[in-house]
Coordinates of C-alpha atoms in Angstrom, one line a residue:
M1 CA 173.5 -146.8 -4.2
S2 CA 175.4 -144.2 -5.8
Y3 CA 174.2 -143.1 -9.3
L4 CA 176.0 -141.2 -12.6
Y5 CA 173.2 -138.9 -12.8
A6 CA 169.1 -138.4 -12.5
Q7 CA 167.8 -136.4 -14.7
K8 CA 164.0 -135.8 -15.6
N9 CA 162.9 -136.3 -19.2
M10 CA 159.5 -135.3 -21.0
K11 CA 157.6 -138.4 -19.7
E12 CA 158.3 -137.4 -16.1
K13 CA 160.4 -140.2 -15.6
H14 CA 164.3 -140.5 -14.3
W15 CA 166.9 -142.1 -15.9
I16 CA 169.5 -143.5 -13.6
I17 CA 172.6 -144.9 -14.9
R18 CA 173.7 -147.2 -12.2
E19 CA 177.6 -146.7 -11.1
D20 CA 177.0 -149.2 -7.8
Y21 CA 180.3 -151.2 -8.5
D22 CA 183.9 -151.2 -8.2
I23 CA 185.7 -150.0 -11.5
E24 CA 189.0 -152.4 -10.7
T25 CA 186.5 -155.1 -10.2
V26 CA 184.8 -155.0 -13.2
G27 CA 188.0 -154.8 -15.2
N28 CA 189.5 -157.8 -13.0
L29 CA 186.3 -160.2 -14.0
A30 CA 186.6 -158.9 -17.4
A31 CA 190.1 -160.2 -17.8
S32 CA 189.5 -163.3 -16.0
L33 CA 186.2 -164.4 -18.1
G34 CA 187.8 -162.6 -21.5
V35 CA 184.7 -160.6 -22.1
D36 CA 184.2 -157.0 -22.4
K37 CA 183.4 -154.5 -19.5
I38 CA 179.9 -154.0 -20.4
I39 CA 179.4 -157.6 -20.0
A40 CA 181.3 -157.7 -16.7
T41 CA 179.7 -154.5 -15.4
L42 CA 176.5 -156.5 -15.8
L43 CA 177.7 -159.6 -13.8
V44 CA 179.1 -157.2 -10.9
E45 CA 175.6 -155.3 -10.8
R46 CA 174.3 -158.8 -9.8
G47 CA 176.7 -159.5 -7.4
V48 CA 178.9 -161.6 -9.7
T49 CA 182.7 -160.7 -8.9
T50 CA 184.8 -163.5 -9.3
F51 CA 185.5 -166.4 -12.0
E52 CA 184.0 -169.1 -10.0
E53 CA 180.6 -167.0 -9.2
A54 CA 180.4 -166.4 -12.9
R55 CA 180.7 -170.0 -13.7
R56 CA 178.2 -170.8 -11.5
F57 CA 175.6 -168.2 -12.6
F58 CA 176.2 -169.0 -16.2
R59 CA 176.3 -173.1 -15.6
P60 CA 173.4 -173.6 -13.0
G61 CA 173.4 -177.1 -11.3
L62 CA 171.0 -178.5 -9.1
D63 CA 173.9 -179.4 -6.8
Q64 CA 173.9 -175.4 -6.0
I65 CA 170.6 -175.1 -4.2
H66 CA 170.9 -175.2 -0.4
D67 CA 170.5 -178.5 1.9
P68 CA 166.6 -178.4 2.7
F69 CA 167.4 -179.5 6.3
L70 CA 169.1 -176.3 6.8
M71 CA 165.6 -174.8 7.4
K72 CA 164.3 -174.4 10.4
G73 CA 161.8 -177.0 11.2
M74 CA 162.3 -179.1 8.4
K75 CA 163.2 -182.4 10.6
Q76 CA 160.5 -182.0 12.2
A77 CA 158.2 -181.5 9.4
I78 CA 159.6 -184.6 7.6
E79 CA 159.0 -187.0 10.8
R80 CA 155.3 -186.1 11.1
I81 CA 154.9 -186.8 7.5
N82 CA 156.6 -190.1 7.9
S83 CA 154.5 -190.9 10.8
A84 CA 151.2 -190.0 9.1
I85 CA 152.2 -192.0 6.2
S86 CA 153.3 -194.8 8.3
R87 CA 149.9 -194.9 10.5
Q88 CA 147.5 -194.1 7.7
E89 CA 146.5 -190.5 9.0
R90 CA 144.4 -188.7 6.5
I91 CA 146.5 -185.8 5.2
M92 CA 145.4 -182.6 3.5
V93 CA 147.4 -180.1 1.3
Y94 CA 146.1 -176.6 2.1
G95 CA 147.1 -173.4 0.1
D96 CA 146.2 -169.8 -1.2
Y97 CA 144.2 -169.4 -3.9
D98 CA 146.8 -167.6 -6.5
V99 CA 149.4 -169.0 -8.7
D100 CA 151.9 -169.3 -5.9
G101 CA 149.0 -171.7 -3.7
T102 CA 147.8 -173.8 -6.2
S103 CA 151.1 -174.8 -7.7
A104 CA 152.4 -175.6 -4.1
V105 CA 149.6 -177.6 -3.4
A106 CA 149.6 -179.3 -6.6
L107 CA 153.4 -180.1 -6.3
V108 CA 153.1 -181.4 -2.7
Y109 CA 149.9 -183.3 -3.1
S110 CA 151.0 -185.1 -6.5
Y111 CA 154.4 -186.1 -4.7
L112 CA 152.3 -187.6 -1.3
K113 CA 150.0 -189.0 -3.8
E114 CA 152.9 -191.6 -4.9
H115 CA 153.4 -192.3 -1.0
D116 CA 150.0 -192.3 0.4
H117 CA 146.2 -192.6 -1.2
N118 CA 144.7 -191.2 1.9
I119 CA 145.2 -187.6 0.9
D120 CA 143.4 -184.3 0.2
F121 CA 143.9 -181.0 -0.9
Y122 CA 142.2 -177.5 0.0
I123 CA 142.1 -174.2 -1.4
P124 CA 139.9 -171.4 0.4
D125 CA 137.0 -169.7 -1.7
R126 CA 138.3 -166.3 -2.0
E127 CA 134.7 -164.7 -1.5
R128 CA 133.7 -166.6 1.6
E129 CA 136.9 -167.4 3.5
G130 CA 139.1 -164.9 2.5
Y131 CA 143.1 -165.2 2.2
G132 CA 145.2 -167.8 4.5
I133 CA 144.0 -170.5 6.8
S134 CA 140.2 -170.1 7.6
Y135 CA 138.0 -172.1 10.0
Q136 CA 135.6 -173.4 7.5
G137 CA 138.9 -175.2 6.1
I138 CA 139.8 -176.5 9.5
D139 CA 136.1 -177.8 9.8
Y140 CA 136.4 -179.2 6.4
A141 CA 139.4 -181.2 7.7
R142 CA 137.4 -182.4 11.0
E143 CA 134.8 -183.5 8.8
T144 CA 136.9 -185.7 6.2
G145 CA 139.1 -187.0 9.3
V146 CA 142.0 -185.0 8.4
R147 CA 144.9 -185.5 11.2
L148 CA 147.3 -183.5 9.2
I149 CA 147.0 -180.3 7.6
I150 CA 150.5 -179.2 5.2
A151 CA 149.7 -175.2 4.5
L152 CA 151.7 -173.8 2.0
D153 CA 152.2 -170.1 0.9
C154 CA 150.1 -168.9 3.7
G155 CA 149.8 -169.7 7.4
I156 CA 152.5 -167.5 9.2
K157 CA 150.2 -165.7 11.0
A158 CA 147.2 -168.0 11.7
V159 CA 148.1 -168.2 15.3
E160 CA 144.6 -168.6 16.3
E161 CA 143.6 -170.9 13.4
V162 CA 146.4 -173.6 14.3
A163 CA 145.3 -173.5 17.8
Y164 CA 141.7 -173.9 16.9
A165 CA 142.8 -177.2 14.8
K166 CA 145.0 -178.3 17.5
Q167 CA 142.1 -178.5 19.9
H168 CA 140.3 -180.7 17.4
G169 CA 143.1 -183.0 17.0
I170 CA 144.7 -181.5 13.8
D171 CA 148.5 -181.1 13.8
F172 CA 149.6 -178.5 11.1
I173 CA 153.1 -178.2 9.5
I174 CA 153.3 -174.5 8.0
G175 CA 155.0 -173.8 5.1
D176 CA 155.1 -170.2 4.2
H177 CA 157.3 -167.3 2.5
H178 CA 155.9 -164.3 3.7
L179 CA 156.8 -161.9 6.7
P180 CA 156.1 -163.3 10.1
G181 CA 154.4 -161.5 12.9
E182 CA 155.5 -161.1 16.6
E183 CA 153.8 -164.4 17.1
V184 CA 154.2 -167.6 15.0
P185 CA 151.7 -170.3 15.2
Q186 CA 152.3 -173.3 17.5
A187 CA 152.6 -175.7 14.9
V188 CA 154.4 -179.0 14.7
A189 CA 156.9 -177.2 12.4
V190 CA 157.0 -173.7 10.7
L191 CA 159.0 -173.3 7.4
D192 CA 159.2 -170.0 6.5
P193 CA 163.4 -168.9 6.0
K194 CA 162.1 -165.2 7.0
Q195 CA 161.9 -166.1 10.9
D196 CA 164.7 -164.6 12.3
D197 CA 166.1 -167.8 13.5
C198 CA 165.7 -169.8 10.6
P199 CA 169.4 -170.4 9.4
Y200 CA 168.5 -171.0 5.6
P201 CA 170.9 -169.3 3.8
Y202 CA 168.5 -168.2 1.2
K203 CA 165.3 -166.1 1.9
E204 CA 163.6 -165.7 -1.1
L205 CA 161.8 -168.8 -2.1
S206 CA 158.1 -168.8 -3.5
G207 CA 155.8 -170.8 -1.7
C208 CA 155.8 -173.2 -3.8
G209 CA 159.5 -173.2 -3.3
I210 CA 159.2 -174.0 0.0
G211 CA 156.6 -176.7 -0.9
F212 CA 159.8 -178.3 -3.1
K213 CA 162.1 -178.1 -0.1
I214 CA 159.8 -180.6 1.4
V215 CA 159.3 -183.2 -1.3
E216 CA 163.2 -182.5 -1.7
A217 CA 163.8 -183.3 2.1
H218 CA 161.6 -186.1 1.7
L219 CA 163.4 -187.8 -0.9
E220 CA 166.7 -187.0 0.2
Q221 CA 165.8 -188.9 3.3
H222 CA 164.2 -191.8 1.7
L223 CA 167.5 -192.4 -0.9
G224 CA 170.0 -191.6 1.4
V225 CA 171.7 -189.1 -0.3
R226 CA 171.9 -185.5 -0.6
L227 CA 171.7 -182.9 -3.9
C228 CA 174.8 -181.2 -2.1
D229 CA 176.6 -184.3 -1.9
L230 CA 180.2 -184.2 -4.2
P231 CA 180.1 -187.3 -6.4
E232 CA 183.6 -187.9 -5.4
Q233 CA 182.1 -188.5 -1.7
L234 CA 180.1 -191.1 -3.0
D235 CA 180.5 -194.3 -4.2
A236 CA 179.2 -196.0 -7.3
R237 CA 175.6 -197.3 -6.0
R238 CA 175.3 -193.6 -4.1
C239 CA 176.3 -191.5 -7.4
Q240 CA 173.3 -193.7 -8.9
R241 CA 170.8 -192.6 -6.1
Q242 CA 171.9 -189.2 -6.6
E243 CA 171.4 -189.2 -10.1
E244 CA 168.1 -191.0 -9.3
L245 CA 167.1 -188.0 -6.9
K246 CA 167.7 -185.1 -9.6
L247 CA 165.2 -187.0 -12.2
K248 CA 162.5 -187.0 -9.5
L249 CA 162.7 -183.8 -8.5
L250 CA 163.1 -182.2 -11.8
K251 CA 159.5 -183.4 -13.0
Y252 CA 158.0 -180.7 -10.4
L253 CA 160.3 -177.7 -11.1
D254 CA 157.8 -176.4 -13.8
L255 CA 155.6 -175.8 -11.2
V256 CA 158.2 -173.9 -9.2
A257 CA 159.4 -171.9 -12.2
V258 CA 155.8 -170.9 -13.0
S259 CA 155.4 -169.5 -9.3
I260 CA 158.8 -167.9 -9.4
A261 CA 157.5 -166.2 -12.5
S262 CA 154.0 -165.1 -11.1
D263 CA 154.9 -164.2 -7.5
I264 CA 157.5 -161.8 -8.5
V265 CA 160.4 -163.2 -6.1
P266 CA 164.1 -162.6 -7.0
I267 CA 165.4 -164.6 -9.6
M268 CA 168.9 -164.9 -8.2
G269 CA 170.5 -167.4 -6.1
E270 CA 168.6 -170.4 -5.6
N271 CA 165.7 -169.1 -7.5
R272 CA 167.7 -168.7 -10.7
V273 CA 168.7 -172.1 -10.6
L274 CA 164.9 -173.8 -9.7
A275 CA 163.8 -171.3 -12.6
Y276 CA 166.4 -172.6 -14.9
F277 CA 165.6 -175.8 -15.1
G278 CA 161.9 -175.3 -14.5
L279 CA 162.1 -173.5 -17.8
R280 CA 164.0 -176.3 -19.3
V281 CA 161.4 -179.0 -18.2
L282 CA 158.4 -176.3 -19.4
N283 CA 160.4 -176.4 -23.0
T284 CA 161.0 -179.7 -23.3
K285 CA 158.1 -181.9 -21.8
P286 CA 155.3 -179.4 -20.0
R287 CA 152.5 -181.2 -18.1
A288 CA 149.4 -181.6 -20.1
G289 CA 147.7 -178.7 -17.9
I290 CA 150.5 -176.0 -18.7
E291 CA 150.5 -177.0 -22.6
A292 CA 147.1 -176.4 -22.6
I293 CA 147.0 -173.2 -21.1
L294 CA 149.8 -171.8 -23.7
K295 CA 147.8 -172.5 -26.5
Y296 CA 145.3 -169.6 -25.3
G297 CA 148.3 -167.5 -25.5
H298 CA 149.1 -168.7 -29.4
V299 CA 152.4 -170.6 -28.3
D300 CA 152.4 -173.8 -29.9
R301 CA 155.1 -176.3 -28.6
R302 CA 155.0 -178.2 -31.7
K303 CA 157.9 -177.7 -33.8
A304 CA 157.3 -175.9 -37.1
D305 CA 159.6 -176.6 -40.0
T306 CA 159.5 -172.7 -41.0
E307 CA 162.6 -172.9 -43.5
E308 CA 160.8 -175.5 -45.6
Q309 CA 157.3 -174.4 -45.3
P310 CA 157.6 -170.7 -44.8
D311 CA 153.8 -170.2 -45.3
T312 CA 152.4 -173.0 -42.8
E313 CA 149.2 -172.6 -41.7
K314 CA 150.9 -172.4 -38.0
T315 CA 152.9 -169.2 -39.0
K316 CA 149.7 -168.1 -40.5
T317 CA 147.5 -168.2 -37.2
G318 CA 150.5 -166.8 -35.3
Y319 CA 151.4 -170.1 -33.6
F320 CA 155.3 -170.5 -33.8
E321 CA 157.8 -172.5 -31.8
K322 CA 159.9 -170.6 -29.2
E323 CA 161.6 -170.9 -26.0
L324 CA 159.4 -169.8 -23.2
T325 CA 160.7 -167.6 -21.1
I326 CA 159.8 -166.4 -17.3
T327 CA 158.0 -163.3 -19.0
D328 CA 155.8 -165.7 -21.4
L329 CA 154.9 -167.5 -17.4
V330 CA 154.1 -163.9 -15.8
F331 CA 151.9 -162.7 -18.9
L332 CA 150.3 -166.2 -20.8
V333 CA 150.3 -168.6 -17.9
G334 CA 150.1 -166.8 -14.4
P335 CA 147.0 -164.6 -15.1
R336 CA 144.9 -167.6 -16.6
I337 CA 145.7 -169.6 -13.6
N338 CA 145.0 -167.0 -11.1
A339 CA 141.8 -166.2 -13.0
A340 CA 140.4 -169.4 -11.5
G341 CA 140.7 -168.3 -8.0
R342 CA 139.8 -164.8 -8.6
I343 CA 136.4 -165.7 -10.3
R344 CA 135.5 -169.2 -9.8
S345 CA 137.3 -172.0 -7.6
A346 CA 141.0 -172.3 -7.5
F347 CA 140.0 -175.9 -7.1
D348 CA 140.1 -175.9 -11.3
S349 CA 143.8 -174.6 -11.1
V350 CA 145.1 -177.6 -8.9
R351 CA 143.2 -179.8 -11.1
L352 CA 144.4 -178.6 -14.3
M353 CA 148.0 -178.9 -13.0
L354 CA 147.5 -182.3 -11.6
T355 CA 146.0 -184.0 -14.7
D356 CA 148.0 -186.3 -17.2
D357 CA 145.0 -186.6 -19.6
A358 CA 145.4 -183.9 -22.3
T359 CA 141.5 -184.2 -22.8
I360 CA 140.5 -183.3 -19.3
A361 CA 143.3 -180.4 -19.4
R362 CA 141.9 -178.9 -22.7
R363 CA 138.6 -178.6 -20.8
L364 CA 139.8 -177.2 -17.6
A365 CA 142.3 -174.8 -19.8
E366 CA 138.8 -173.4 -21.7
D367 CA 137.1 -173.0 -18.7
I368 CA 140.0 -170.8 -17.1
N369 CA 140.4 -169.1 -20.0
Q370 CA 137.3 -168.0 -20.0
Y371 CA 137.5 -167.4 -16.2
N372 CA 140.4 -164.7 -17.6
M373 CA 138.3 -163.1 -20.2
E374 CA 135.7 -162.2 -17.6
R375 CA 138.4 -161.2 -15.0
K376 CA 139.5 -158.9 -17.8
E377 CA 136.0 -157.1 -18.0
L378 CA 135.7 -156.8 -14.5
D379 CA 139.5 -155.4 -13.5
T380 CA 138.9 -152.8 -16.9
S381 CA 135.7 -151.4 -15.4
A382 CA 136.9 -151.3 -12.1
T383 CA 140.0 -149.5 -13.4
E384 CA 138.4 -147.1 -15.4
E385 CA 136.2 -146.0 -12.5
A386 CA 138.6 -145.9 -10.0
K387 CA 140.7 -143.3 -12.0
R388 CA 137.6 -141.1 -12.8
R389 CA 137.2 -141.2 -9.2
I390 CA 140.9 -139.9 -8.9
D391 CA 140.7 -137.4 -11.8
T392 CA 137.7 -135.9 -10.4
D393 CA 137.4 -136.1 -6.8
P394 CA 138.8 -133.2 -5.0
A395 CA 139.3 -135.4 -2.0
Y396 CA 141.9 -137.0 -3.7
Q397 CA 143.6 -133.6 -4.8
G398 CA 147.3 -133.2 -3.3
R399 CA 147.3 -136.4 -1.6
Q400 CA 150.8 -139.0 -1.3
S401 CA 148.6 -142.0 -1.1
L402 CA 145.5 -143.0 -2.8
V403 CA 142.9 -145.3 -1.0
L404 CA 139.7 -146.2 -2.4
Y405 CA 136.7 -148.2 -1.9
D406 CA 133.4 -149.7 -3.4
P407 CA 131.4 -152.5 -2.3
G408 CA 130.7 -153.4 -5.9
W409 CA 134.3 -153.9 -6.9
H410 CA 135.0 -157.6 -7.3
R411 CA 137.1 -159.1 -4.7
G412 CA 139.4 -161.3 -7.2
V413 CA 140.5 -158.0 -9.2
V414 CA 141.2 -155.4 -6.5
G415 CA 144.8 -156.3 -6.3
I416 CA 145.4 -155.9 -10.4
V417 CA 143.0 -152.5 -10.0
A418 CA 145.2 -151.7 -7.4
S419 CA 148.7 -152.2 -9.7
R420 CA 147.2 -150.5 -12.6
I421 CA 146.9 -147.4 -10.2
V422 CA 150.1 -147.5 -9.3
E423 CA 151.2 -147.8 -12.8
A424 CA 149.0 -144.6 -14.0
Y425 CA 149.7 -142.3 -10.8
Y426 CA 152.8 -143.6 -9.0
K427 CA 151.6 -143.6 -5.6
P428 CA 151.0 -146.3 -3.2
T429 CA 147.6 -147.5 -3.6
I430 CA 144.9 -149.6 -1.7
V431 CA 142.0 -150.4 -3.4
F432 CA 138.9 -151.9 -0.8
T433 CA 135.9 -153.7 -1.5
R434 CA 133.3 -155.4 0.8
G435 CA 134.7 -158.3 2.3
S436 CA 133.3 -161.2 4.5
D437 CA 132.4 -161.2 8.0
D438 CA 131.0 -157.5 7.5
L439 CA 134.5 -156.4 7.0
I440 CA 136.2 -154.3 4.4
T441 CA 138.7 -156.1 2.5
G442 CA 141.6 -154.9 -0.1
S443 CA 144.9 -155.0 -1.7
A444 CA 147.8 -152.7 -1.4
R445 CA 150.3 -152.0 -4.1
S446 CA 153.5 -149.6 -3.7
T447 CA 156.2 -148.2 -5.7
G448 CA 159.6 -149.0 -4.8
F449 CA 160.1 -146.1 -2.6
F450 CA 157.6 -147.1 -0.1
D451 CA 157.8 -150.4 2.1
V452 CA 153.6 -150.5 2.4
H453 CA 153.9 -154.1 4.8
E454 CA 155.7 -151.7 7.2
A455 CA 153.3 -149.0 7.0
L456 CA 150.4 -151.4 7.6
E457 CA 152.3 -152.8 10.6
K458 CA 152.1 -149.5 12.0
C459 CA 148.5 -149.4 11.3
A460 CA 147.7 -152.6 13.1
D461 CA 145.3 -151.6 16.0
L462 CA 143.0 -150.3 13.0
L463 CA 143.1 -153.7 11.2
E464 CA 141.9 -157.2 11.5
H465 CA 144.0 -158.6 9.2
F466 CA 147.3 -158.0 6.9
G467 CA 149.9 -159.5 5.3
G468 CA 152.4 -159.5 2.4
H469 CA 155.7 -157.9 1.3
K470 CA 157.3 -154.5 0.7
C471 CA 155.5 -153.6 -2.5
A472 CA 152.2 -155.8 -2.0
A473 CA 149.8 -156.8 0.8
G474 CA 146.4 -158.0 1.7
V475 CA 144.6 -156.2 4.3
S476 CA 141.1 -156.1 6.1
L477 CA 139.4 -153.9 8.2
K478 CA 135.9 -152.9 9.9
P479 CA 134.1 -150.1 8.4
E480 CA 134.1 -148.1 11.0
N481 CA 138.0 -147.8 11.3
M482 CA 138.1 -146.9 7.5
D483 CA 138.2 -142.9 7.9
A484 CA 141.2 -143.4 10.9
F485 CA 142.8 -145.7 8.9
V486 CA 143.0 -143.6 5.5
E487 CA 144.4 -140.8 7.0
R488 CA 147.0 -142.4 9.1
F489 CA 148.1 -144.2 5.6
E490 CA 148.3 -140.9 4.1
Q491 CA 150.6 -139.4 6.8
L492 CA 152.9 -142.4 7.1
V493 CA 153.5 -142.0 3.3
R494 CA 154.0 -138.4 3.9
E495 CA 156.6 -139.1 6.5
S496 CA 158.2 -141.5 4.3
M497 CA 158.3 -139.4 1.2
G498 CA 158.4 -135.9 2.1
Q499 CA 156.9 -133.0 0.4
Q500 CA 158.1 -134.6 -3.0
E501 CA 156.1 -136.4 -5.4
A502 CA 157.4 -140.0 -6.6
V503 CA 158.7 -140.0 -10.1
P504 CA 159.0 -142.9 -12.0
E505 CA 162.6 -144.1 -12.7
I506 CA 164.2 -146.0 -15.5
E507 CA 167.3 -147.8 -13.7
I508 CA 170.1 -148.1 -16.7
D509 CA 172.6 -150.8 -16.7
A510 CA 175.0 -149.2 -19.0
E511 CA 175.8 -146.4 -22.0
I512 CA 176.6 -148.3 -25.2
G513 CA 177.3 -147.8 -28.7
F514 CA 175.4 -150.0 -31.6
S515 CA 178.8 -151.1 -32.4
Q516 CA 179.4 -153.0 -29.3
I517 CA 176.2 -155.0 -29.9
T518 CA 178.4 -157.8 -31.9
P519 CA 177.1 -161.7 -31.9
K520 CA 179.4 -162.6 -28.8
F521 CA 177.9 -159.8 -27.0
L522 CA 174.4 -161.2 -27.6
R523 CA 175.1 -164.7 -27.0
I524 CA 176.6 -164.0 -23.5
L525 CA 173.7 -161.4 -22.8
K526 CA 171.2 -164.6 -23.7
Q527 CA 173.2 -166.6 -21.1
F528 CA 171.8 -164.2 -18.2
A529 CA 168.4 -165.6 -18.3
P530 CA 166.2 -166.7 -16.9
F531 CA 165.5 -162.7 -16.3
G532 CA 163.5 -161.5 -13.4
P533 CA 163.4 -159.5 -10.2
D534 CA 167.2 -158.9 -9.2
N535 CA 168.3 -160.2 -12.7
N536 CA 166.2 -158.1 -15.1
V537 CA 166.8 -157.8 -18.5
P538 CA 169.3 -155.3 -19.2
V539 CA 168.7 -151.8 -20.0
F540 CA 171.0 -149.4 -22.0
V541 CA 171.3 -146.4 -23.4
T542 CA 172.5 -145.1 -26.6
R543 CA 172.8 -141.3 -27.5
E544 CA 172.3 -139.4 -30.6
L545 CA 170.1 -141.2 -32.9
V546 CA 168.2 -140.5 -35.5
D547 CA 165.2 -142.5 -37.6
T548 CA 166.2 -143.9 -40.8
G549 CA 163.0 -142.4 -42.4
N550 CA 160.8 -145.6 -41.6
A551 CA 159.3 -144.3 -38.2
R552 CA 155.2 -145.0 -37.9
I553 CA 152.6 -145.9 -35.9
V554 CA 151.5 -149.6 -35.5
G555 CA 148.6 -151.3 -33.3
T556 CA 146.9 -148.9 -31.0
N557 CA 149.8 -146.3 -29.9
H558 CA 152.7 -147.8 -30.6
L559 CA 155.9 -146.3 -32.4
K560 CA 157.6 -148.4 -34.8
M561 CA 161.2 -146.9 -36.0
S562 CA 164.8 -147.8 -37.3
A563 CA 167.5 -146.1 -35.4
I564 CA 170.9 -145.2 -36.3
P565 CA 173.7 -143.4 -34.8
I566 CA 175.2 -140.2 -35.9
S567 CA 178.6 -140.5 -34.6
E568 CA 179.9 -143.7 -35.1
R569 CA 179.6 -146.5 -38.1
S570 CA 176.9 -148.7 -37.4
A571 CA 174.3 -150.7 -38.9
P572 CA 170.6 -149.2 -37.8
Y573 CA 168.5 -151.6 -35.6
P574 CA 164.8 -151.7 -35.6
A575 CA 162.7 -150.5 -32.7
I576 CA 159.5 -150.6 -31.3
A577 CA 158.6 -148.2 -28.8
F578 CA 155.2 -149.3 -26.9
Q579 CA 152.4 -146.5 -25.8
L580 CA 155.1 -143.9 -27.2
G581 CA 153.4 -142.9 -30.5
E582 CA 153.2 -139.0 -29.6
C583 CA 156.7 -139.3 -30.2
L584 CA 156.5 -140.0 -33.8
P585 CA 156.6 -135.9 -35.2
R586 CA 160.1 -135.4 -33.4
V587 CA 161.5 -138.7 -34.4
R588 CA 161.2 -138.0 -37.7
R589 CA 162.9 -134.2 -37.3
E590 CA 165.1 -134.4 -34.1
R591 CA 168.0 -136.3 -32.6
F592 CA 167.0 -138.2 -29.3
D593 CA 168.5 -141.0 -27.0
L594 CA 166.9 -144.0 -26.3
C595 CA 166.9 -146.3 -23.5
Y596 CA 166.1 -149.9 -24.5
Q597 CA 166.5 -153.4 -23.9
L598 CA 167.5 -156.0 -26.1
E599 CA 165.1 -158.6 -27.8
E600 CA 164.6 -161.0 -30.2
N601 CA 161.7 -160.7 -32.1
Y602 CA 160.2 -163.5 -33.8
W603 CA 158.2 -162.9 -36.8
R604 CA 156.7 -165.5 -39.8
G605 CA 159.4 -167.9 -38.8
K606 CA 162.1 -165.3 -38.9
T607 CA 164.5 -163.9 -35.9
E608 CA 165.8 -160.4 -35.6
I609 CA 167.7 -158.4 -32.9
Q610 CA 165.4 -155.2 -32.0
L611 CA 165.4 -152.9 -29.5
N612 CA 162.5 -152.4 -27.2
V613 CA 162.2 -149.1 -25.7
K614 CA 161.4 -147.9 -22.7
D615 CA 162.1 -144.1 -22.9
I616 CA 163.1 -141.3 -25.8
K617 CA 164.6 -138.3 -24.7
F618 CA 165.0 -135.1 -27.3
N619 CA 167.5 -132.8 -25.8
Y620 CA 169.6 -131.7 -28.6

C-alpha cells in the first residue's frame, strides 16, 4: 500500500491518507455510477471497481453467497448427519464459550432439533476445561450415549482429542475457522476454509458462519434446490422451493450477524451479505433472547411516536427506536453474551439464544447482565494493576512486547485486559493467569504491525497449546517455560519491528470539504453499511477549521464543539471528540484540522449529522 503522507501529530498518531487505488479506475466508476469521485474512491478502496460489483455491493442478495458444497468435507458431513438422524443416534453440538461459539451452537442445535429430538449441546467450562475440545466433554458424550459430535468454532487442532473420541466409538465433524496446524484431526469431515486444499472461495467466515453453511447444505439437499440456482433455470415448483429455502435460512442469520460483529471478522464478500440480512432480521423480528439483552443496552425496539409525543417517558429514560448496527452488536450484545462464559457458564448464553419464551429470556438476560457487571469490575481492577506494573517495574522499560502474569487474575478477563494494554501502550501483549492442569494460560493481542499467531508458531516448542488469528490468540504453557518464552517472544517482536517503536495510525479514506457533505453523499454513504473490518466507517479529514465559540467539555473528558471551515462557504457541523478534552484551550483560539467519521446522532427523538472526531491537529 502506498500513502500520500504519514505525519506524526500531537497525540503520537500517524495520519495516513490512502492512495492505494488507480485514479483512472475511480474516474470510470464515478462516471458509470453517476456519483462523485469521493464515493467512487471509497468503493475502489474496498475492491469494488465495476458497475456490476457496485450493484452487488449496494444490493446484497442471498443468491450471492457461495455453494456450501464447495467447502471441503461438506458432502461427508451432511451424509454423516443424515445417517445419524436415520439411525436415531444421539448427536451433540459442541462449541467454544465465546459469542461465536455459543451462537454457532444455538444455530445448529435449533435447526437439528427440528429434525431429531435425540440431540444435546455442550460448552466447555473456561476454568476447568479451557478452550477447544476437552476430554471432559468427550467423556460426557460417552456417558450420555452420543455417537456424533459436531464441533463448531473449535477443534481444528484437536488431533489427540478426536482420536480419543474415535477409540470410544464417537465420530467428529469439525466446523472451524481458525488456522490449521501441520496435522488436522482424523474426523469424518473437517470444515475449515483456511485449509490449504479447501476450494471454498471465501476464507473469512465466522465459526457461526461455518455452522450456517452446514444448515444451508442440509436444507438445500432436503429441498432439492440451491440458493445459487438462477430463477430462470428453475421451473415454478423449484422456484417456490428456493423461496422456501430463503425463508428457512433467514431466521438463523441474526445469530450469524451477532457472531460476525463479535468475532471481528471482515465484513466484505459473503460476510457482508450474511450480516446485511442478519441485521434486517434483528431490526424486524429479533429472537426473544436478543430482544431481552438489548433492553440492558437502553435500546427498545418498540416504536416510539416521538413526533406527536416528544416528551414521552420512553424518550426521558433514554429509550428510543433506532436501527441496530454492527457497532450496537459489538458493544451492547456481544460483551453480555460473552460475560456468561467468562464469569459463570456459557450454557446460559446458548439457552438465551434458544428460548422463544419472553419470560425465560428476561430472566436469563438479567442474570447475564449481572455477569457482565461482574466482568467489568474484574477487568477494570486487573487492567489497573497491569498498567501500574508496566509503569513502575524497570523490567518492562524499553521492551517492544509486554508479557504479564498474575495467578489471581480471572481467566475470563485476560483477553480483555490484553486488549486494553495494547490500546494504551500499542505493543504486542500477552496476559497470563493460572490455568488448569498446572499450566499457565493467557490471551495474546497485537497491533496491526505484528502477526502474533506466527510468533507463537515459532515458540511452539515452549508451548502446550495455542491457536487464533494474526491479532488475537490463546496460549498455554508450563511454568518452567515462561522465562524462555518471554525472551523469545520479545526477540521475535524486535526482529519484526526493528528498533522503531510502533505508533498508532489513523487511516484516512479521503480529504473533503464540508460543502461536499450533501444529502446525496450522506444517503449513498449509509448504503455502505454494514460496517466492520475491511469495510470500516469511512474516515475523512477536513482542514483549516475553527470553532464557532461553543466548544466545551461534556461527560468525563469529551470535547463538544461546532466546527466551520475558514476557506469555504459552509454551515458548521457539530462534533464530538471522545477523551480529547485537553484540546479545549487550543480549539478555542487556534485553527485546526479534524480527522473524523460522519455519524447520525439520536437525541430526544431528533437526528442530526455530527462529526465523530478521531484526532485533532494544530499546525497553523
